[in-house]
Short mmCIF file of C-alpha atoms in Angstrom, two decimals:
data_model
loop_
_atom_site.label_atom_id
_atom_site.label_comp_id
_atom_site.label_asym_id
_atom_site.label_seq_id
_atom_site.Cartn_x
_atom_site.Cartn_y
_atom_site.Cartn_z
CA MET A 1 -60.09 48.64 -47.72
CA TYR A 2 -60.98 51.68 -49.81
CA ASP A 3 -59.24 52.01 -53.27
CA PHE A 4 -60.25 55.19 -54.66
CA HIS A 5 -58.84 54.56 -57.98
CA THR A 6 -61.13 51.61 -58.71
CA ASN A 7 -63.82 51.23 -55.95
CA THR A 8 -65.80 54.35 -57.13
CA GLN A 9 -66.35 52.87 -60.57
CA ASP A 10 -67.87 49.56 -59.19
CA THR A 11 -71.61 48.95 -58.78
CA ILE A 12 -72.16 48.33 -55.17
CA ALA A 13 -74.93 46.68 -53.03
CA ALA A 14 -75.71 46.16 -49.42
CA VAL A 15 -78.62 45.63 -46.94
CA ALA A 16 -79.52 49.05 -45.75
CA SER A 17 -82.07 48.04 -43.01
CA PRO A 18 -81.26 46.73 -39.65
CA ILE A 19 -80.21 42.89 -39.25
CA GLY A 20 -83.02 40.64 -38.16
CA LYS A 21 -86.57 39.83 -38.97
CA GLY A 22 -89.00 42.61 -39.64
CA ALA A 23 -91.83 43.88 -41.86
CA ILE A 24 -89.59 44.72 -44.63
CA SER A 25 -85.77 44.76 -45.57
CA ILE A 26 -84.12 47.17 -47.83
CA ILE A 27 -81.47 46.29 -50.42
CA ARG A 28 -79.57 49.24 -51.87
CA ILE A 29 -77.67 49.15 -55.28
CA SER A 30 -75.64 52.02 -56.62
CA GLY A 31 -73.45 52.54 -59.70
CA ASN A 32 -73.71 52.63 -63.40
CA GLN A 33 -74.70 48.96 -63.65
CA CYS A 34 -77.51 48.93 -61.12
CA LEU A 35 -80.27 49.32 -63.58
CA PRO A 36 -78.95 46.61 -65.99
CA ILE A 37 -78.54 44.35 -62.95
CA LEU A 38 -82.19 45.14 -61.84
CA SER A 39 -83.52 44.48 -65.24
CA LYS A 40 -82.05 40.91 -65.17
CA ILE A 41 -83.68 39.92 -61.76
CA PHE A 42 -86.87 41.91 -61.48
CA ARG A 43 -90.26 41.23 -63.31
CA PRO A 44 -92.65 44.16 -62.64
CA SER A 45 -96.60 43.74 -62.23
CA PRO A 46 -98.61 44.98 -65.06
CA GLY A 47 -98.91 48.91 -65.05
CA SER A 48 -95.94 49.55 -62.70
CA ALA A 49 -94.90 53.15 -62.86
CA SER A 50 -91.21 52.35 -63.65
CA PHE A 51 -91.93 50.29 -66.75
CA SER A 52 -93.63 51.06 -69.94
CA ALA A 53 -96.19 48.51 -71.30
CA GLY A 54 -94.39 45.51 -72.90
CA SER A 55 -90.95 46.72 -71.91
CA PHE A 56 -90.15 43.74 -69.90
CA GLY A 57 -89.87 40.28 -71.33
CA SER A 58 -87.66 37.69 -69.87
CA PRO A 59 -86.08 38.51 -66.61
CA ASP A 60 -82.64 37.69 -68.33
CA GLU A 61 -83.12 40.03 -71.31
CA GLY A 62 -82.62 43.35 -69.52
CA LYS A 63 -84.78 46.29 -70.66
CA PRO A 64 -84.94 50.02 -70.13
CA LEU A 65 -86.10 51.26 -66.75
CA LYS A 66 -87.71 54.56 -65.82
CA PRO A 67 -87.41 56.32 -62.36
CA GLY A 68 -90.23 55.83 -59.83
CA ILE A 69 -91.72 53.09 -57.69
CA SER A 70 -92.72 49.70 -59.01
CA VAL A 71 -94.19 46.55 -57.57
CA GLY A 72 -93.22 43.13 -58.84
CA ASN A 73 -91.24 39.93 -58.32
CA ILE A 74 -87.50 39.02 -57.91
CA ILE A 75 -86.81 36.26 -60.37
CA PHE A 76 -83.78 33.89 -60.26
CA LYS A 77 -83.40 30.79 -62.46
CA ARG A 78 -87.08 31.39 -63.48
CA LYS A 79 -88.28 31.09 -59.94
CA ILE A 80 -90.09 33.79 -57.92
CA ILE A 81 -87.92 34.51 -54.92
CA ASP A 82 -90.00 37.29 -53.35
CA GLN A 83 -92.60 39.95 -54.06
CA VAL A 84 -90.94 43.30 -53.66
CA VAL A 85 -91.23 46.99 -54.18
CA VAL A 86 -88.49 48.72 -56.26
CA TRP A 87 -87.68 52.40 -56.01
CA ILE A 88 -85.40 53.69 -58.91
CA ASN A 89 -83.50 57.00 -58.70
CA ARG A 90 -81.49 58.19 -61.72
CA GLY A 91 -78.07 60.14 -61.55
CA LYS A 92 -77.75 63.38 -59.54
CA LYS A 93 -81.28 63.10 -58.26
CA SER A 94 -80.35 60.09 -56.13
CA TYR A 95 -78.68 60.00 -52.62
CA THR A 96 -75.34 58.87 -54.10
CA GLY A 97 -75.54 61.10 -57.09
CA GLU A 98 -75.49 58.11 -59.38
CA ASP A 99 -78.20 55.48 -60.58
CA LEU A 100 -79.52 54.06 -57.32
CA VAL A 101 -82.02 51.21 -56.72
CA GLU A 102 -83.70 50.35 -53.50
CA ILE A 103 -85.48 46.93 -53.34
CA ASN A 104 -88.02 46.51 -50.34
CA CYS A 105 -88.45 42.82 -49.74
CA HIS A 106 -90.12 40.87 -47.06
CA GLY A 107 -87.98 41.18 -43.78
CA ASN A 108 -86.82 37.58 -43.43
CA PRO A 109 -82.94 37.47 -43.41
CA LEU A 110 -83.02 34.35 -45.64
CA LEU A 111 -84.74 36.21 -48.38
CA THR A 112 -82.76 39.37 -47.89
CA ASN A 113 -79.40 37.70 -48.11
CA LEU A 114 -80.43 35.53 -51.00
CA ILE A 115 -81.55 38.56 -52.97
CA LEU A 116 -78.18 40.30 -52.11
CA ASP A 117 -76.28 37.21 -53.31
CA ILE A 118 -78.37 37.20 -56.58
CA ILE A 119 -77.43 40.89 -57.16
CA ILE A 120 -73.83 40.16 -56.46
CA SER A 121 -73.70 37.38 -58.79
CA LYS A 122 -74.97 39.60 -61.61
CA GLY A 123 -72.07 41.88 -61.30
CA ALA A 124 -72.22 44.10 -58.20
CA ARG A 125 -69.96 43.80 -55.23
CA LEU A 126 -70.70 44.13 -51.55
CA ALA A 127 -70.46 47.72 -50.41
CA LEU A 128 -67.82 48.81 -47.93
CA PRO A 129 -68.85 50.63 -44.73
CA GLY A 130 -70.26 54.08 -45.51
CA GLU A 131 -69.58 53.78 -49.17
CA PHE A 132 -73.06 54.88 -50.31
CA THR A 133 -72.47 58.14 -48.40
CA LEU A 134 -69.01 58.27 -49.50
CA ARG A 135 -70.26 58.34 -53.00
CA ALA A 136 -72.69 61.10 -52.17
CA PHE A 137 -69.61 63.05 -51.02
CA LEU A 138 -67.52 62.42 -53.98
CA ASN A 139 -70.37 63.37 -56.26
CA ASN A 140 -70.88 66.70 -54.38
CA LYS A 141 -74.32 65.71 -52.98
CA ILE A 142 -73.07 66.64 -49.57
CA ASP A 143 -69.94 67.95 -47.86
CA LEU A 144 -67.75 66.16 -45.18
CA LEU A 145 -69.52 67.86 -42.31
CA GLN A 146 -72.76 66.62 -43.64
CA ALA A 147 -71.66 63.06 -44.13
CA GLU A 148 -70.32 62.97 -40.50
CA SER A 149 -73.69 64.30 -39.34
CA ILE A 150 -75.38 61.32 -41.12
CA ASN A 151 -73.42 58.76 -39.12
CA ASP A 152 -74.27 60.81 -35.90
CA LEU A 153 -77.82 60.75 -36.90
CA VAL A 154 -77.93 57.11 -37.41
CA ASN A 155 -76.08 56.27 -34.17
CA ALA A 156 -77.79 59.00 -31.97
CA SER A 157 -78.86 57.48 -28.72
CA SER A 158 -81.04 60.50 -27.72
CA TYR A 159 -83.26 63.18 -29.41
CA SER A 160 -80.80 65.89 -28.44
CA LEU A 161 -78.06 64.37 -30.60
CA ALA A 162 -80.56 63.65 -33.35
CA GLU A 163 -81.62 67.16 -33.39
CA LEU A 164 -78.10 68.47 -33.55
CA SER A 165 -77.12 65.89 -36.29
CA VAL A 166 -80.14 67.08 -38.38
CA LYS A 167 -79.21 70.80 -38.06
CA ASN A 168 -75.72 69.90 -39.32
CA LEU A 169 -77.09 67.55 -42.03
CA MET A 170 -79.16 70.58 -43.27
CA GLY A 171 -75.81 72.44 -43.88
CA LYS A 172 -76.00 75.07 -41.12
CA LEU A 173 -72.54 74.34 -39.67
CA SER A 174 -71.16 73.97 -43.35
CA LYS A 175 -72.50 77.35 -44.25
CA LYS A 176 -70.79 78.97 -41.41
CA ILE A 177 -67.36 77.28 -42.22
CA GLU A 178 -67.89 78.33 -45.81
CA ASP A 179 -68.63 82.02 -44.72
CA LEU A 180 -65.62 82.25 -42.72
CA GLY A 181 -63.54 80.72 -45.53
CA ARG A 182 -64.95 83.20 -47.97
CA LEU A 183 -64.13 86.21 -45.44
CA LEU A 184 -60.61 85.01 -45.20
CA LYS A 185 -60.27 84.48 -48.98
CA ASP A 186 -61.52 88.25 -49.42
CA ILE A 187 -58.86 89.42 -46.98
CA LEU A 188 -56.21 87.28 -48.84
CA ILE A 189 -57.19 88.91 -52.27
CA GLN A 190 -56.66 92.37 -50.74
CA ILE A 191 -53.22 91.43 -49.50
CA GLU A 192 -52.28 89.74 -52.91
CA VAL A 193 -53.44 92.86 -54.80
CA ALA A 194 -51.30 95.06 -52.51
CA ILE A 195 -48.36 92.77 -53.14
CA ASP A 196 -48.97 92.93 -56.89
CA HIS A 197 -49.18 96.73 -56.96
CA SER A 198 -46.24 97.52 -54.64
CA ASP A 199 -42.80 98.36 -55.98
CA ASP A 200 -41.43 96.47 -52.90
CA GLU A 201 -43.04 93.16 -52.06
CA PHE A 202 -41.82 93.53 -48.44
CA VAL A 203 -43.96 96.61 -47.54
CA PRO A 204 -45.33 96.38 -43.97
CA ILE A 205 -49.07 96.22 -43.42
CA LYS A 206 -50.72 98.49 -40.98
CA SER A 207 -54.40 98.07 -41.91
CA LYS A 208 -56.80 98.38 -38.87
CA VAL A 209 -59.73 97.33 -41.01
CA ILE A 210 -58.01 93.95 -41.84
CA HIS A 211 -56.99 93.48 -38.22
CA ASP A 212 -60.60 93.96 -37.11
CA GLN A 213 -61.94 91.60 -39.75
CA ILE A 214 -59.49 88.87 -38.66
CA ASN A 215 -60.21 89.50 -34.97
CA HIS A 216 -63.94 89.01 -35.71
CA ILE A 217 -63.34 85.76 -37.64
CA SER A 218 -60.99 84.65 -34.69
CA GLY A 219 -63.91 85.20 -32.32
CA GLU A 220 -66.26 83.17 -34.45
CA VAL A 221 -63.86 80.36 -34.54
CA ALA A 222 -63.27 80.51 -30.75
CA LYS A 223 -67.13 80.08 -30.30
CA LEU A 224 -66.97 76.91 -32.32
CA ILE A 225 -64.09 75.55 -30.33
CA ASP A 226 -65.93 76.41 -27.09
CA SER A 227 -69.03 74.69 -28.24
CA TYR A 228 -67.28 71.23 -28.37
CA ASP A 229 -67.63 70.59 -24.60
CA ILE A 230 -71.35 70.89 -24.93
CA GLY A 231 -71.33 68.96 -28.28
CA LYS A 232 -69.39 66.17 -26.65
CA ASP A 233 -71.79 65.88 -23.69
CA ILE A 234 -74.83 65.72 -26.19
CA LYS A 235 -73.00 63.06 -28.13
CA GLU A 236 -71.72 60.89 -25.21
CA GLY A 237 -73.99 61.85 -22.50
CA ILE A 238 -73.73 63.81 -19.15
CA SER A 239 -71.89 61.87 -16.59
CA ILE A 240 -73.61 61.74 -13.27
CA ALA A 241 -71.71 59.97 -10.31
CA ILE A 242 -73.42 59.07 -7.13
CA VAL A 243 -70.86 59.38 -4.34
CA GLY A 244 -70.61 59.14 -0.57
CA LYS A 245 -69.47 56.87 2.28
CA ALA A 246 -70.40 53.16 2.26
CA ASN A 247 -73.99 52.18 3.17
CA ALA A 248 -75.38 55.82 2.49
CA GLY A 249 -77.86 54.42 -0.02
CA LYS A 250 -76.01 55.08 -3.23
CA SER A 251 -77.05 51.81 -4.93
CA SER A 252 -80.72 52.12 -3.86
CA LEU A 253 -80.89 55.52 -5.38
CA PHE A 254 -79.12 54.31 -8.57
CA ASN A 255 -81.73 51.62 -8.98
CA LEU A 256 -84.49 54.03 -8.44
CA LEU A 257 -83.19 56.55 -10.90
CA ILE A 258 -82.70 54.04 -13.63
CA LYS A 259 -86.10 52.33 -12.64
CA ARG A 260 -84.88 48.78 -12.38
CA ASP A 261 -82.69 46.81 -9.98
CA LYS A 262 -79.21 46.70 -11.47
CA ALA A 263 -76.91 47.42 -8.47
CA ILE A 264 -76.81 44.92 -5.76
CA ILE A 265 -77.96 46.46 -2.53
CA SER A 266 -77.46 45.20 1.01
CA HIS A 267 -77.59 46.51 4.53
CA ILE A 268 -73.94 45.40 4.83
CA ALA A 269 -71.61 48.50 4.14
CA GLY A 270 -69.30 48.04 1.22
CA THR A 271 -71.42 45.96 -1.08
CA THR A 272 -70.35 47.84 -4.15
CA ARG A 273 -66.91 47.02 -5.19
CA ASP A 274 -66.87 48.56 -8.70
CA THR A 275 -68.54 51.21 -10.64
CA VAL A 276 -71.87 50.32 -12.13
CA GLU A 277 -73.03 52.39 -15.21
CA GLU A 278 -76.38 52.73 -16.91
CA TYR A 279 -77.48 55.09 -19.80
CA LEU A 280 -80.84 56.72 -19.65
CA GLU A 281 -82.51 59.64 -21.13
CA LEU A 282 -83.83 62.69 -19.23
CA ASN A 283 -85.74 65.49 -21.09
CA ASN A 284 -84.53 64.07 -24.44
CA PHE A 285 -80.92 64.34 -23.19
CA PRO A 286 -78.47 61.41 -22.75
CA ILE A 287 -77.15 60.49 -19.33
CA LYS A 288 -74.67 58.17 -18.04
CA LEU A 289 -75.41 57.36 -14.45
CA ILE A 290 -72.60 55.81 -12.27
CA ASP A 291 -72.98 54.07 -8.99
CA THR A 292 -69.63 54.10 -7.12
CA ALA A 293 -68.02 52.33 -4.19
CA GLY A 294 -68.04 53.91 -0.86
CA ILE A 295 -64.75 56.02 -0.14
CA LYS A 296 -62.71 55.08 2.78
CA LYS A 297 -59.33 56.36 4.12
CA ARG A 298 -58.05 52.91 4.83
CA ALA A 299 -58.96 49.96 2.69
CA GLY A 300 -57.74 46.59 1.48
CA TYR A 301 -56.50 45.78 -1.98
CA ILE A 302 -59.99 45.04 -3.53
CA GLU A 303 -61.46 48.17 -1.71
CA HIS A 304 -58.53 50.22 -2.86
CA GLU A 305 -59.18 49.33 -6.46
CA ALA A 306 -62.85 50.14 -6.11
CA ILE A 307 -62.06 53.49 -4.57
CA LYS A 308 -59.56 54.18 -7.33
CA ARG A 309 -62.31 53.68 -9.91
CA THR A 310 -64.66 56.03 -7.91
CA LEU A 311 -62.14 58.64 -7.80
CA GLN A 312 -61.77 58.28 -11.74
CA ALA A 313 -65.60 58.56 -12.04
CA ILE A 314 -65.62 61.63 -9.79
CA ALA A 315 -62.84 63.24 -12.00
CA HIS A 316 -64.79 62.65 -15.23
CA SER A 317 -68.31 63.37 -14.23
CA ASN A 318 -70.26 66.53 -15.07
CA ILE A 319 -72.47 66.12 -11.84
CA LEU A 320 -71.99 64.62 -8.46
CA LEU A 321 -74.97 63.55 -6.33
CA ILE A 322 -73.10 63.68 -2.85
CA LEU A 323 -75.10 61.26 -0.44
CA PHE A 324 -75.17 61.79 3.34
CA ASP A 325 -76.92 59.60 5.77
CA ASN A 326 -79.55 61.59 7.73
CA ALA A 327 -79.85 58.54 10.32
CA THR A 328 -76.28 58.72 11.32
CA GLU A 329 -74.03 61.09 13.09
CA LEU A 330 -71.51 63.17 11.11
CA SER A 331 -68.14 61.43 11.61
CA GLN A 332 -64.59 62.66 11.04
CA HIS A 333 -64.65 60.35 8.10
CA ASP A 334 -67.75 62.18 6.65
CA LEU A 335 -65.91 65.63 7.15
CA TRP A 336 -62.72 64.22 5.53
CA LEU A 337 -64.79 63.01 2.59
CA ALA A 338 -66.60 66.28 2.27
CA GLU A 339 -63.28 68.01 1.95
CA GLU A 340 -62.14 65.55 -0.78
CA LEU A 341 -65.31 65.99 -2.79
CA LYS A 342 -65.30 69.77 -2.55
CA LYS A 343 -62.13 69.76 -4.71
CA ALA A 344 -63.96 68.07 -7.64
CA GLU A 345 -64.76 70.57 -10.52
CA ALA A 346 -68.20 68.88 -11.31
CA HIS A 347 -71.37 70.57 -10.46
CA LYS A 348 -72.66 69.26 -7.11
CA PHE A 349 -75.91 68.39 -5.45
CA LEU A 350 -76.23 67.52 -1.79
CA VAL A 351 -78.60 64.58 -1.23
CA ILE A 352 -79.55 63.77 2.39
CA ASN A 353 -80.88 60.21 2.34
CA LYS A 354 -82.99 58.39 5.07
CA CYS A 355 -85.05 61.58 5.81
CA ASP A 356 -87.95 59.30 6.91
CA LEU A 357 -85.77 58.42 10.03
CA PRO A 358 -85.08 60.64 13.10
CA SER A 359 -82.22 62.99 12.15
CA LYS A 360 -78.83 62.33 13.78
CA THR A 361 -76.65 64.08 11.45
CA ASP A 362 -75.46 67.76 11.41
CA ILE A 363 -77.28 69.46 8.45
CA ILE A 364 -75.92 72.95 9.46
CA LYS A 365 -72.32 71.67 9.38
CA ILE A 366 -72.95 69.96 6.00
CA ARG A 367 -74.38 73.15 4.53
CA ALA A 368 -71.31 74.91 5.71
CA LEU A 369 -69.11 72.58 4.09
CA PHE A 370 -70.95 72.90 0.63
CA LYS A 371 -71.94 76.60 0.42
CA ASN A 372 -74.28 77.60 -2.24
CA ILE A 373 -74.95 74.08 -3.37
CA LYS A 374 -78.52 72.83 -3.74
CA MET A 375 -79.53 70.36 -1.07
CA ILE A 376 -82.35 67.67 -1.58
CA ARG A 377 -83.91 65.58 0.96
CA ILE A 378 -84.93 62.04 -0.03
CA SER A 379 -85.92 58.62 1.24
CA VAL A 380 -84.89 55.72 -1.01
CA SER A 381 -86.80 53.29 1.17
CA ARG A 382 -90.10 55.14 0.78
CA GLU A 383 -89.09 56.51 -2.65
CA THR A 384 -89.67 60.12 -1.83
CA GLY A 385 -87.69 63.08 -3.13
CA ILE A 386 -86.60 61.20 -6.38
CA LYS A 387 -88.50 63.50 -8.52
CA LYS A 388 -86.66 66.48 -6.95
CA ILE A 389 -83.33 65.12 -8.08
CA GLU A 390 -84.63 64.64 -11.58
CA GLU A 391 -85.88 68.18 -11.55
CA ALA A 392 -82.45 69.47 -10.41
CA ILE A 393 -80.62 67.61 -13.21
CA SER A 394 -83.20 68.90 -15.67
CA GLN A 395 -82.47 72.46 -14.57
CA TYR A 396 -78.64 71.78 -15.20
CA ILE A 397 -79.50 70.39 -18.69
CA GLU A 398 -81.23 73.57 -19.59
CA LYS A 399 -77.82 75.17 -20.28
CA PHE A 400 -77.56 72.85 -23.13
CA ASP A 401 -80.22 74.61 -25.12
CA MET A 402 -79.18 74.30 -28.81
CA LYS A 403 -81.81 76.76 -30.17
CA ASP A 404 -79.99 79.15 -32.80
CA LYS A 405 -76.62 77.67 -31.73
CA LEU A 406 -73.88 76.06 -33.83
CA ILE A 407 -72.32 73.26 -31.95
CA ILE A 408 -69.56 70.82 -32.94
CA ASN A 409 -69.27 67.39 -31.30
CA ASN A 410 -66.40 65.81 -33.27
CA ILE A 411 -62.79 65.90 -32.05
CA ARG A 412 -61.62 66.20 -35.71
CA HIS A 413 -63.63 69.44 -36.01
CA LYS A 414 -62.22 70.77 -32.79
CA ASN A 415 -58.45 69.90 -33.68
CA ILE A 416 -58.92 71.62 -37.02
CA LEU A 417 -60.38 74.72 -35.69
CA ILE A 418 -57.67 75.07 -33.15
CA ILE A 419 -55.17 74.96 -35.90
CA VAL A 420 -57.17 77.55 -37.82
CA GLN A 421 -57.22 79.63 -34.59
CA GLU A 422 -53.45 79.47 -34.33
CA HIS A 423 -52.90 80.72 -37.83
CA LEU A 424 -55.38 83.66 -37.20
CA GLN A 425 -53.51 84.56 -34.05
CA ASN A 426 -50.21 84.62 -36.12
CA VAL A 427 -51.99 86.93 -38.55
CA LEU A 428 -53.05 89.29 -35.74
CA LYS A 429 -49.49 89.36 -34.29
CA SER A 430 -47.98 89.96 -37.67
CA ILE A 431 -50.21 92.93 -38.33
CA LEU A 432 -49.38 94.46 -34.80
CA ASN A 433 -45.80 93.95 -35.46
CA ASN A 434 -45.92 95.55 -38.86
CA LEU A 435 -44.66 92.32 -40.58
CA TYR A 436 -44.69 91.80 -44.34
CA TYR A 437 -47.55 90.99 -46.77
CA ASP A 438 -46.25 87.76 -47.68
CA ILE A 439 -45.89 86.43 -44.04
CA ILE A 440 -49.50 87.49 -43.30
CA GLY A 441 -50.67 85.91 -46.62
CA ALA A 442 -48.95 82.57 -45.68
CA ASP A 443 -50.83 82.22 -42.43
CA LEU A 444 -54.14 83.19 -44.05
CA LYS A 445 -53.66 80.49 -46.81
CA LYS A 446 -53.03 77.94 -44.23
CA ALA A 447 -56.05 78.92 -42.28
CA ILE A 448 -58.11 78.72 -45.38
CA ASP A 449 -56.67 75.33 -46.27
CA GLU A 450 -57.57 74.02 -42.72
CA LEU A 451 -61.16 75.23 -43.06
CA GLY A 452 -61.42 73.38 -46.36
CA GLN A 453 -60.36 70.26 -44.49
CA LEU A 454 -63.47 70.54 -42.39
CA ILE A 455 -65.99 70.50 -45.28
CA GLY A 456 -63.63 68.26 -47.53
CA THR A 457 -62.60 70.69 -50.11
CA TYR A 458 -59.37 68.86 -50.72
CA PRO A 459 -59.77 65.62 -48.68
CA SER A 460 -56.88 62.98 -48.44
CA GLU A 461 -57.64 59.36 -48.89
CA LYS A 462 -56.52 58.64 -45.33
CA MET A 463 -58.96 61.17 -43.86
CA LEU A 464 -61.80 59.66 -45.94
CA LYS A 465 -60.94 56.11 -44.87
CA GLU A 466 -60.89 57.20 -41.21
CA ILE A 467 -64.32 58.84 -41.56
CA PHE A 468 -66.15 56.33 -43.60
CA SER A 469 -64.84 53.19 -42.00
CA ASN A 470 -66.93 54.20 -38.94
CA PHE A 471 -70.27 53.93 -40.91
CA CYS A 472 -72.36 50.95 -41.00
CA ILE A 473 -72.51 48.76 -44.23
CA GLY A 474 -75.51 49.97 -46.33
CA LYS A 475 -75.22 53.72 -45.37
#
């Protein structure tokens, strides 16, 4: 657990590279004792940039180190443990804003863990999750929004999320929040000056200028709140459910779209008894594809549970691929199912499967049931038309264009902005109702404080623990 009264004074160390074997591993050390610790375990090769000639004697003596990159050996009990590359960063120029060392050793976990144990034996302690980034925040290297974007970037499962995370890491969202806070502070100053220079503190305000300014800020906050739905889809992926009656070819289509056989397929109707999910990427965008059980009016217990999960998938999906069987006649069950699926809020595509066989279904009636919905003809057995489905999904994804847009994808951000918006709306109502300066000022102060929570102006220990505990160790 974090203890902000003692932990920030410790020198910390952790492996910063992924677990497992590789070309190199990176061990990170941060704190005021990282250089003395390094000087006890590292012997540089002659001429290394970080060490002046003759500055390093016994690896147990500890000598002054200079910033830069150096090649040499890790020494323990006068034995060479590994040949490494060391990168030294001093103070505010480092990632954490304090002395920081990164040791690049050979990527064998045995060596990596041994070197980490040696570092800890010399006075460091194992870093907590996200503690290096926490120190960067506490040392004013980054704000809280940037810290959270680092975690998103590390965990991004698609280029779209990585792109959004980099944009927020560069401070574009932070600047917007700071600008909004600055505008609110300017308005608050005007109100406080009016109070100070008034004979009666309870003089009603009627300023149209201030009303228009608050209304503009409220509109900007509303845009950020509305962006959350897009941000959430970028972060978690667009959900696409393949739905339809049993034996329409849903599982076969699922396997073709993910390009491997994951769902069991059979000529026997009702093979799928549960939802099957797979994550993939289309046009650099994350997608969660869901194969569902066929929907029936009457079903046994197991089928009922399967259908229940199908209905849940339909309710939470962005897109429905509604499959119809071209080779069978349109039944009353098909018509009932169509009416049920029409109620879903998701974007819909009609997919007519088995178009390689003679047509027996009533396409005209299907089109009448689903007006103004794109229809795609395919044959999963001959693997034709699949590209058209991918193209249709790609067109849907185009609405997620992030160019020149500020987007939030964190529920913490959305909830705070909703509170900010509530205070701003209270201000607007107070102005319209000619209420007093102090009432308006109180809501403005609360809105400003909430915006500060976004970037971490006055963070609570509870908030920091919740945010940084989700980081990996070494970041």
